[in-house]
Coordinates of C-alpha atoms in Angstrom, one line a residue:
M1 CA -40.0 7.7 -24.5
K2 CA -41.4 5.2 -22.5
K3 CA -40.9 2.0 -25.0
N4 CA -37.1 3.0 -24.6
T5 CA -37.0 3.0 -20.7
P6 CA -36.4 -0.6 -20.2
Y7 CA -33.6 -0.9 -22.6
I8 CA -31.8 2.1 -20.9
I9 CA -32.2 0.3 -17.2
F10 CA -31.2 -2.6 -19.0
L11 CA -28.0 -1.3 -20.3
V12 CA -27.3 0.6 -17.2
L13 CA -27.5 -2.8 -15.3
L14 CA -25.3 -4.9 -17.9
C15 CA -22.7 -1.9 -17.7
Y16 CA -23.0 -2.1 -13.7
S17 CA -22.6 -5.8 -13.9
A18 CA -19.9 -5.7 -16.2
C19 CA -17.3 -3.5 -13.9
D20 CA -14.5 -5.6 -12.3
K21 CA -14.3 -5.8 -8.8
I22 CA -11.2 -4.3 -7.5
E23 CA -9.3 -6.1 -4.2
P24 CA -7.0 -4.1 -1.5
P25 CA -4.8 -3.0 -1.4
Y26 CA -5.9 0.0 -3.6
T27 CA -3.2 2.4 -5.6
E28 CA -3.8 5.9 -5.5
N29 CA -2.2 8.0 -7.9
N30 CA -0.7 10.7 -5.5
T31 CA 0.8 13.5 -7.4
Q32 CA 2.4 15.0 -4.7
I33 CA 6.4 14.0 -4.7
P34 CA 8.1 12.2 -1.9
E35 CA 10.6 14.1 -0.1
R36 CA 12.3 10.9 1.6
S37 CA 13.4 7.6 0.0
V38 CA 12.7 4.4 1.5
L39 CA 15.2 1.2 1.1
I40 CA 13.7 -2.1 0.4
E41 CA 15.5 -5.4 0.9
K42 CA 14.1 -8.1 -0.8
F43 CA 15.1 -11.9 0.1
T44 CA 15.4 -14.1 -2.6
G45 CA 17.2 -17.2 -4.0
H46 CA 17.6 -18.6 -7.3
K47 CA 15.5 -22.1 -6.4
C48 CA 12.7 -19.7 -5.1
S49 CA 10.0 -20.2 -7.4
N50 CA 7.6 -17.5 -5.8
C51 CA 10.5 -15.2 -5.7
P52 CA 10.2 -13.8 -9.9
E53 CA 6.3 -13.0 -9.0
A54 CA 8.2 -10.8 -5.7
T55 CA 10.5 -9.1 -8.3
R56 CA 8.0 -8.3 -10.7
K57 CA 5.8 -6.5 -7.6
L58 CA 8.9 -4.7 -6.9
K59 CA 9.4 -3.6 -10.2
E60 CA 5.9 -2.4 -10.2
L61 CA 6.9 -0.3 -7.0
K62 CA 10.2 1.1 -8.3
E63 CA 8.3 2.4 -11.7
F64 CA 5.8 4.1 -9.4
Y65 CA 8.1 5.6 -6.9
G66 CA 10.9 6.4 -9.0
E67 CA 14.1 7.4 -7.2
H68 CA 12.7 7.8 -3.8
L69 CA 12.5 3.7 -3.6
I70 CA 16.1 1.9 -3.6
P71 CA 15.7 -1.7 -3.9
I72 CA 18.5 -4.5 -3.4
T73 CA 18.3 -7.9 -3.5
I74 CA 20.0 -10.5 -1.0
H75 CA 20.6 -13.8 -1.6
P76 CA 20.4 -15.5 2.3
G77 CA 22.8 -18.5 2.4
N78 CA 21.1 -20.2 5.6
L79 CA 18.3 -21.0 3.3
I80 CA 20.0 -23.4 1.5
E81 CA 16.9 -25.1 -0.2
F82 CA 16.7 -21.9 -2.2
T83 CA 20.0 -20.6 -2.7
S84 CA 22.4 -23.8 -2.9
M85 CA 24.6 -24.7 -5.7
D86 CA 24.2 -27.6 -8.3
D87 CA 24.7 -28.3 -12.0
N88 CA 21.8 -25.9 -13.0
Y89 CA 22.4 -23.4 -10.5
P90 CA 26.6 -23.3 -11.0
Y91 CA 26.3 -19.5 -9.1
N92 CA 26.8 -18.6 -5.2
F93 CA 25.4 -15.2 -4.3
T94 CA 25.2 -15.7 -0.9
T95 CA 27.9 -13.5 1.3
N96 CA 28.3 -13.4 5.3
S97 CA 26.8 -9.8 4.9
S98 CA 23.9 -11.2 3.1
D99 CA 23.3 -14.0 6.2
T100 CA 23.8 -11.7 8.7
I101 CA 21.5 -8.9 7.2
A102 CA 19.0 -11.7 6.8
E103 CA 19.3 -13.0 10.2
D104 CA 18.6 -9.5 11.6
M105 CA 15.5 -8.7 9.6
G106 CA 13.9 -12.5 10.1
A107 CA 13.9 -13.6 6.7
N108 CA 13.4 -17.5 7.7
F109 CA 11.4 -18.0 4.3
L110 CA 11.1 -16.3 0.8
P111 CA 10.5 -14.4 -0.6
L112 CA 10.5 -11.6 2.0
G113 CA 11.4 -7.8 1.8
S114 CA 12.4 -5.3 5.0
I115 CA 11.5 -2.0 4.4
N116 CA 13.7 0.6 6.1
R117 CA 14.3 -2.2 8.5
I118 CA 11.2 -1.1 10.5
N119 CA 10.0 -3.4 12.8
G120 CA 6.7 -5.3 12.0
G121 CA 5.8 -7.6 9.3
I122 CA 5.3 -11.2 9.3
S123 CA 8.2 -12.0 10.6
N124 CA 10.4 -9.6 13.1
R125 CA 11.3 -7.1 10.3
C126 CA 10.3 -8.4 7.1
F127 CA 7.0 -8.1 5.1
T128 CA 5.3 -10.3 2.0
K129 CA 5.1 -8.5 -1.1
E130 CA 1.8 -8.1 -0.6
E131 CA 2.6 -5.9 2.2
W132 CA 5.2 -3.6 0.5
S133 CA 3.1 -1.0 -1.3
T134 CA 1.0 -0.1 2.1
E135 CA 4.2 0.0 4.3
I136 CA 6.1 1.9 2.0
N137 CA 3.5 4.5 1.2
K138 CA 3.1 5.0 5.1
L139 CA 6.7 5.9 4.8
L140 CA 6.4 8.7 2.1
Y141 CA 3.2 10.2 3.0
D142 CA 0.9 11.0 6.4
S143 CA -2.8 9.7 6.3
D144 CA -3.9 13.0 4.4
G145 CA -1.5 12.0 1.4
N146 CA 1.0 14.9 2.1
P147 CA 4.6 13.9 1.8
L148 CA 6.7 13.5 5.1
P149 CA 9.4 15.9 5.5
R150 CA 12.7 14.3 5.2
N151 CA 15.3 13.8 8.6
I152 CA 18.2 13.5 7.4
N153 CA 19.9 15.0 4.3
F154 CA 22.8 12.8 2.8
E155 CA 25.7 13.4 0.2
I156 CA 27.7 10.6 -0.9
Q157 CA 30.9 11.0 -3.1
S158 CA 32.5 8.0 -4.3
T159 CA 36.3 7.7 -6.6
F160 CA 37.7 4.8 -7.7
N161 CA 41.5 4.3 -8.4
E162 CA 41.9 2.0 -11.3
K163 CA 45.7 1.5 -10.5
N164 CA 45.2 0.3 -7.2
R165 CA 41.4 -0.8 -7.6
E166 CA 40.5 1.0 -4.3
L167 CA 37.1 2.6 -3.9
T168 CA 36.8 5.8 -1.4
I169 CA 33.4 6.5 -0.5
Q170 CA 32.8 10.1 1.5
T171 CA 29.2 10.6 3.2
N172 CA 28.2 13.7 4.8
F173 CA 24.9 14.0 6.5
N174 CA 22.9 16.5 8.2
F175 CA 19.4 16.4 10.1
S176 CA 16.8 18.5 9.1
N177 CA 15.0 17.7 12.2
I178 CA 16.2 17.3 15.9
S179 CA 15.9 13.8 17.1
D180 CA 17.4 11.7 20.0
E181 CA 16.9 8.5 18.1
N182 CA 20.3 6.4 17.2
Y183 CA 21.1 6.2 13.8
N184 CA 23.9 3.5 12.0
L185 CA 25.1 4.6 8.7
C186 CA 25.4 1.2 6.3
I187 CA 27.0 1.6 3.3
L188 CA 26.1 -1.5 0.9
I189 CA 28.1 -2.1 -2.8
A190 CA 25.2 -3.7 -5.0
E191 CA 25.9 -5.7 -8.4
D192 CA 23.4 -4.8 -10.9
G193 CA 24.6 -6.7 -14.1
I194 CA 23.8 -10.3 -12.9
I195 CA 22.2 -12.9 -15.4
A196 CA 21.8 -16.7 -14.1
P197 CA 19.1 -19.4 -14.4
Q198 CA 15.9 -18.9 -11.9
I199 CA 13.0 -20.8 -11.2
D200 CA 10.0 -18.9 -12.2
G201 CA 6.6 -20.3 -10.4
T202 CA 6.4 -24.3 -11.6

């Protein structure tokens, strides 16, 4: 037995030295299903070389949180170096509303994302992709990992009249917890089938 001892120690040290160092933020597999939902508005542009990496991060978060994460992509027109059109990028994805939202949130460079439009982050109400996971988790769970209770219950019904191309949206909501805070109702219609050129990295 004593002859094998050095080899066992060497094997343990080898296994220990082969472990990868995990950098924060750390992802925990929380088995508790969230009660709330979180809206993330990602500000992007087709000439933003770092934006596809942010999109991949957003897809990972969507897979992790499922229907409890609502992602929307917004192209701010005031950042023309990222969203302007030319022969290679012939589509204009900016709108007046996207400009207003980006300005209100403080999206002064790309990529950034607002999370439930809460205050904080690197610019007014915008967070970098490295901060998204932490901020989303704080809005869904308390410090012990328990799901935070939902404050508002929503019901949304929509009907579309194809003859006159009129969309009618009806919303009903009630408060689960009495609150003195002011709330605003914002209804967004998003396109989900856009295929167009995009710079990815270099």
